[in-house]
CSV table of C-alpha atoms and ligand atoms in Angstrom, one decimal:
chain,number,residue,atom,x,y,z
A,1,MET,CA,-21.6,-31.5,-86.9
A,2,ARG,CA,-23.7,-34.3,-89.6
A,3,ILE,CA,-27.4,-33.6,-89.2
A,4,PHE,CA,-30.2,-37.2,-89.2
A,5,VAL,CA,-33.5,-37.6,-88.2
A,6,LEU,CA,-34.7,-39.6,-85.8
A,7,ALA,CA,-36.7,-42.5,-87.3
A,8,THR,CA,-38.9,-43.9,-84.7
A,9,GLY,CA,-41.9,-43.3,-82.8
A,10,ASN,CA,-41.0,-44.9,-79.8
A,11,LEU,CA,-39.8,-42.4,-77.0
A,12,ASP,CA,-38.1,-45.0,-74.6
A,13,LYS,CA,-35.3,-45.2,-77.5
A,14,VAL,CA,-35.2,-41.6,-79.2
A,15,MET,CA,-34.3,-41.3,-75.0
A,16,GLU,CA,-31.4,-44.4,-75.1
A,17,ILE,CA,-30.2,-43.2,-78.7
A,18,ALA,CA,-29.6,-39.6,-77.5
A,19,SER,CA,-28.1,-40.5,-75.0
A,20,ILE,CA,-25.2,-43.5,-76.8
A,21,ILE,CA,-24.7,-41.2,-79.5
A,22,ARG,CA,-23.2,-37.1,-79.6
A,23,SER,CA,-21.0,-37.1,-82.0
A,24,VAL,CA,-24.0,-36.0,-84.7
A,25,ASP,CA,-26.9,-34.0,-84.3
A,26,LEU,CA,-30.6,-35.6,-83.8
A,27,LEU,CA,-33.5,-34.5,-85.1
A,28,ARG,CA,-37.2,-36.0,-83.5
A,29,ARG,CA,-39.9,-37.5,-86.7
A,30,PRO,CA,-42.3,-35.0,-86.6
A,31,ASP,CA,-45.2,-36.1,-83.8
A,32,ASP,CA,-48.1,-36.7,-86.5
A,33,PHE,CA,-44.7,-38.6,-88.9
A,34,GLU,CA,-47.0,-41.6,-90.0
A,35,ASP,CA,-45.5,-44.4,-88.2
A,36,PRO,CA,-44.6,-47.7,-91.8
A,37,GLU,CA,-45.9,-50.3,-91.6
A,38,GLU,CA,-42.5,-53.2,-90.8
A,39,SER,CA,-43.4,-55.7,-93.2
A,40,GLY,CA,-39.5,-57.1,-93.6
A,41,GLU,CA,-38.5,-60.4,-92.8
A,42,ASN,CA,-35.4,-59.3,-90.1
A,43,LEU,CA,-34.1,-56.3,-88.5
A,44,LEU,CA,-32.2,-55.0,-91.1
A,45,GLU,CA,-35.5,-55.0,-93.4
A,46,ASN,CA,-37.8,-53.3,-91.1
A,47,ALA,CA,-34.4,-50.5,-90.2
A,48,ARG,CA,-34.5,-49.8,-93.8
A,49,ILE,CA,-38.5,-49.5,-93.8
A,50,LYS,CA,-38.1,-46.9,-90.9
A,51,ALA,CA,-35.2,-45.0,-92.3
A,52,LYS,CA,-36.6,-44.9,-95.8
A,53,ALA,CA,-39.8,-44.1,-95.0
A,54,VAL,CA,-37.8,-40.5,-93.5
A,55,VAL,CA,-36.1,-40.3,-96.3
A,56,ASP,CA,-38.3,-40.2,-98.5
A,57,ASP,CA,-40.6,-37.8,-97.0
A,58,MET,CA,-38.1,-35.3,-94.9
A,59,GLY,CA,-34.9,-35.1,-97.9
A,60,ALA,CA,-32.8,-35.6,-94.3
A,61,ALA,CA,-30.8,-38.3,-93.9
A,62,ALA,CA,-31.8,-40.8,-91.3
A,63,ILE,CA,-31.2,-43.0,-88.9
A,64,ALA,CA,-33.5,-46.0,-87.2
A,65,ASP,CA,-32.9,-49.4,-85.3
A,66,ASP,CA,-34.9,-52.0,-84.4
A,67,THR,CA,-34.7,-54.7,-82.4
A,68,GLY,CA,-35.6,-58.3,-81.1
A,69,LEU,CA,-36.3,-60.2,-78.3
A,70,GLU,CA,-34.3,-64.0,-79.7
A,71,ILE,CA,-35.5,-66.3,-76.9
A,72,ASP,CA,-34.7,-69.6,-77.7
A,73,ALA,CA,-36.4,-72.1,-76.1
A,74,LEU,CA,-39.4,-70.8,-78.6
A,75,GLY,CA,-37.2,-71.2,-81.9
A,76,GLY,CA,-36.0,-67.2,-81.6
A,77,ALA,CA,-40.0,-65.8,-81.4
A,78,PRO,CA,-40.2,-62.8,-80.9
A,79,GLY,CA,-37.6,-62.3,-82.8
A,80,VAL,CA,-38.7,-59.4,-85.6
A,81,ASN,CA,-42.3,-59.5,-84.1
A,82,SER,CA,-40.7,-58.1,-80.4
A,83,SER,CA,-43.1,-54.9,-80.5
A,84,ARG,CA,-46.7,-57.5,-81.9
A,85,PHE,CA,-45.7,-60.6,-80.1
A,86,ALA,CA,-49.5,-60.7,-77.7
A,87,GLY,CA,-51.5,-59.2,-80.9
A,88,GLU,CA,-51.2,-56.1,-83.2
A,89,SER,CA,-52.2,-53.4,-80.2
A,90,ALA,CA,-49.7,-55.8,-77.2
A,91,THR,CA,-48.5,-53.0,-74.9
A,92,TYR,CA,-44.9,-53.5,-73.4
A,93,PHE,CA,-47.1,-55.6,-70.4
A,94,ASP,CA,-49.0,-58.0,-72.8
A,95,ASN,CA,-45.9,-59.0,-74.5
A,96,VAL,CA,-44.1,-59.1,-71.1
A,97,GLN,CA,-46.9,-62.1,-70.3
A,98,LYS,CA,-46.9,-63.7,-73.2
A,99,VAL,CA,-42.7,-64.3,-73.3
A,100,LEU,CA,-43.8,-65.7,-69.4
A,101,ASP,CA,-46.9,-67.6,-69.7
A,102,ASP,CA,-45.2,-69.5,-73.2
A,103,LEU,CA,-42.2,-69.6,-71.0
A,104,ALA,CA,-44.3,-71.6,-67.7
A,105,GLY,CA,-42.4,-74.5,-66.5
A,106,VAL,CA,-39.2,-73.8,-68.6
A,107,PRO,CA,-36.6,-74.2,-65.8
A,108,VAL,CA,-33.8,-71.4,-65.7
A,109,GLU,CA,-31.3,-72.9,-67.7
A,110,ARG,CA,-33.4,-73.3,-70.7
A,111,ARG,CA,-34.6,-69.5,-71.5
A,112,THR,CA,-31.5,-68.5,-72.9
A,113,ALA,CA,-32.3,-65.3,-75.2
A,114,ARG,CA,-30.6,-62.1,-76.5
A,115,PHE,CA,-31.7,-59.1,-77.3
A,116,ARG,CA,-30.7,-58.0,-80.9
A,117,THR,CA,-30.5,-54.4,-82.5
A,118,VAL,CA,-29.7,-53.2,-86.4
A,119,ALA,CA,-29.0,-49.4,-86.2
A,120,ILE,CA,-28.7,-48.7,-90.1
A,121,ALA,CA,-27.9,-43.9,-91.3
A,122,LEU,CA,-29.3,-44.1,-94.4
A,123,PHE,CA,-28.8,-40.9,-96.3
A,124,PRO,CA,-31.0,-39.0,-99.4
A,125,ASP,CA,-28.6,-40.9,-102.3
A,126,GLY,CA,-28.6,-44.6,-100.9
A,127,ARG,CA,-25.7,-45.1,-98.9
A,128,GLU,CA,-26.8,-46.8,-96.0
A,129,ILE,CA,-23.8,-47.7,-93.2
A,130,VAL,CA,-25.1,-50.4,-90.9
A,131,ALA,CA,-24.3,-52.0,-87.5
A,132,GLU,CA,-24.9,-55.1,-85.1
A,133,GLY,CA,-25.6,-55.4,-81.3
A,134,VAL,CA,-25.8,-58.2,-79.4
A,135,VAL,CA,-26.2,-58.9,-75.4
A,136,GLU,CA,-27.3,-61.9,-74.0
A,137,GLY,CA,-28.9,-63.5,-70.9
A,138,ARG,CA,-31.7,-64.8,-69.5
A,139,ILE,CA,-35.7,-64.2,-69.5
A,140,THR,CA,-36.7,-64.1,-65.3
A,141,VAL,CA,-39.6,-66.1,-63.9
A,142,GLU,CA,-41.1,-63.2,-63.5
A,143,PRO,CA,-40.9,-59.1,-63.9
A,144,ARG,CA,-38.2,-56.8,-61.7
A,145,GLY,CA,-37.6,-53.3,-61.6
A,146,GLU,CA,-39.2,-50.2,-63.4
A,147,GLY,CA,-36.9,-48.6,-65.3
A,148,GLY,CA,-36.6,-49.0,-68.8
A,149,PHE,CA,-39.6,-50.5,-70.9
A,150,GLY,CA,-40.4,-53.1,-72.9
A,151,TYR,CA,-39.0,-56.2,-72.2
A,152,ASP,CA,-35.9,-54.9,-70.3
A,153,PRO,CA,-38.5,-55.7,-67.2
A,154,ILE,CA,-37.6,-59.8,-67.6
A,155,PHE,CA,-34.2,-59.3,-69.4
A,156,GLU,CA,-31.3,-60.6,-67.0
A,157,PRO,CA,-28.1,-59.9,-69.5
A,158,LEU,CA,-25.8,-62.2,-68.4
A,159,LYS,CA,-23.5,-60.1,-66.0
A,160,PRO,CA,-21.9,-60.2,-62.7
A,161,GLY,CA,-25.5,-59.2,-60.3
A,162,ASN,CA,-27.7,-60.8,-61.7
A,163,LEU,CA,-30.4,-57.6,-62.4
A,164,THR,CA,-32.8,-57.4,-65.4
A,165,PHE,CA,-32.7,-54.7,-67.0
A,166,ALA,CA,-35.3,-52.6,-65.8
A,167,GLU,CA,-32.9,-52.7,-62.4
A,168,MET,CA,-30.1,-51.4,-63.7
A,169,GLY,CA,-29.4,-47.3,-63.7
A,170,PHE,CA,-30.6,-46.0,-67.6
A,171,GLU,CA,-26.3,-45.7,-67.7
A,172,GLU,CA,-25.6,-48.6,-66.9
A,173,LYS,CA,-28.7,-50.1,-69.7
A,174,ASN,CA,-26.4,-48.2,-72.3
A,175,GLU,CA,-23.3,-49.2,-71.6
A,176,ILE,CA,-23.9,-52.8,-72.0
A,177,SER,CA,-27.2,-52.9,-74.3
A,178,HIS,CA,-27.8,-54.1,-77.3
A,179,ARG,CA,-28.5,-50.6,-78.8
A,180,GLY,CA,-25.6,-49.6,-77.4
A,181,ILE,CA,-23.1,-51.5,-78.9
A,182,ALA,CA,-25.4,-51.2,-82.2
A,183,PHE,CA,-24.6,-47.3,-81.7
A,184,ARG,CA,-21.3,-47.2,-80.6
A,185,LYS,CA,-20.3,-48.9,-83.4
A,186,LEU,CA,-22.2,-47.2,-86.0
A,187,GLU,CA,-21.2,-43.9,-84.4
A,188,ASP,CA,-17.6,-45.0,-85.0
A,189,LEU,CA,-18.2,-46.0,-88.8
A,190,LEU,CA,-20.0,-42.5,-89.5
A,191,ALA,CA,-16.3,-41.1,-87.9
A,192,ARG,CA,-14.8,-42.8,-90.4
A,193,ASP,CA,-17.1,-42.0,-93.1
B,201,ITT,P1,-40.1,-48.1,-84.3
B,201,ITT,O1,-40.3,-49.0,-85.0
B,201,ITT,O2,-41.1,-47.2,-84.1
B,201,ITT,O3,-38.6,-47.8,-84.1
B,201,ITT,P2,-41.1,-50.5,-81.8
B,201,ITT,O4,-41.2,-49.5,-81.1
B,201,ITT,O5,-41.6,-51.2,-82.4
B,201,ITT,O6,-41.0,-48.5,-82.2
B,201,ITT,P3,-39.0,-51.4,-82.4
B,201,ITT,O7,-39.6,-53.0,-83.4
B,201,ITT,O8,-37.3,-51.8,-82.4
B,201,ITT,O9,-39.4,-50.3,-82.1
B,201,ITT,O10,-38.9,-53.2,-81.5
B,201,ITT,C1,-39.8,-54.1,-81.1
B,201,ITT,C2,-40.1,-54.1,-79.6
B,201,ITT,O11,-39.1,-54.3,-78.6
B,201,ITT,C3,-40.9,-52.7,-78.7
B,201,ITT,O12,-41.7,-52.4,-78.8
B,201,ITT,C4,-40.1,-53.2,-77.6
B,201,ITT,O13,-41.2,-53.8,-76.5
B,201,ITT,C5,-39.0,-54.4,-77.7
B,201,ITT,N1,-37.9,-52.9,-77.2
B,201,ITT,C6,-36.4,-53.2,-78.2
B,201,ITT,N2,-35.8,-52.4,-77.8
B,201,ITT,C7,-36.2,-53.2,-75.9
B,201,ITT,C8,-35.1,-52.5,-75.1
B,201,ITT,O14,-34.1,-51.8,-75.1
B,201,ITT,N3,-35.3,-52.9,-74.0
B,201,ITT,C9,-36.4,-53.7,-74.0
B,201,ITT,N4,-37.8,-54.2,-75.1
B,201,ITT,C10,-37.3,-53.8,-75.8
């Protein structure tokens, strides 16, 4: 089995990725690993920055993702700024609140949005494998559900039942999510590499 270090400091993402990718061994970063500045202009650049920080520091192959929520009525925001939409040290709750405030009065049919994940596997020799996953949906008028993380309580994927990601079970979200799609593709590409 190939071994990769999972280049993320976000434990919610660690749990999802570890459950989606089963055919490679994933190690965690050390707890005191310093997050690199996500200064890229797009999701791929940021995913690469996170993976490269681990490759450079640990000399091991790394896997990372960068994810953005793109809201059409906000011109595609928060996009690459999803973790800091309401400010540098914003919590999940602050970011959700800002989205709902910014969309106040916007009717259901114009609340279209998508989650996009770019996943990367980066090797010490600089070679990389990249895969993307997208899931279309809508932003709800108020948060619903206790599961998931981040913007999950206000994101309803286009699927019969109209549940938010936070109202779905863990496996159900991974089955259809941006991250599920991206990492299953990455796993396929790695199997053929
Ligand atoms: P790392 O950079 O350490 O991986 P992060 O939390 O900054 O962790 P991202 O940049 O990929 O991760 O994600 C930006 C934000 O988007 C994240 O903080 C969440 O608020 C949100 N987000 C990411 N994936 C999500 C998901 O599956 N469901 C809901 N919100 C998500």
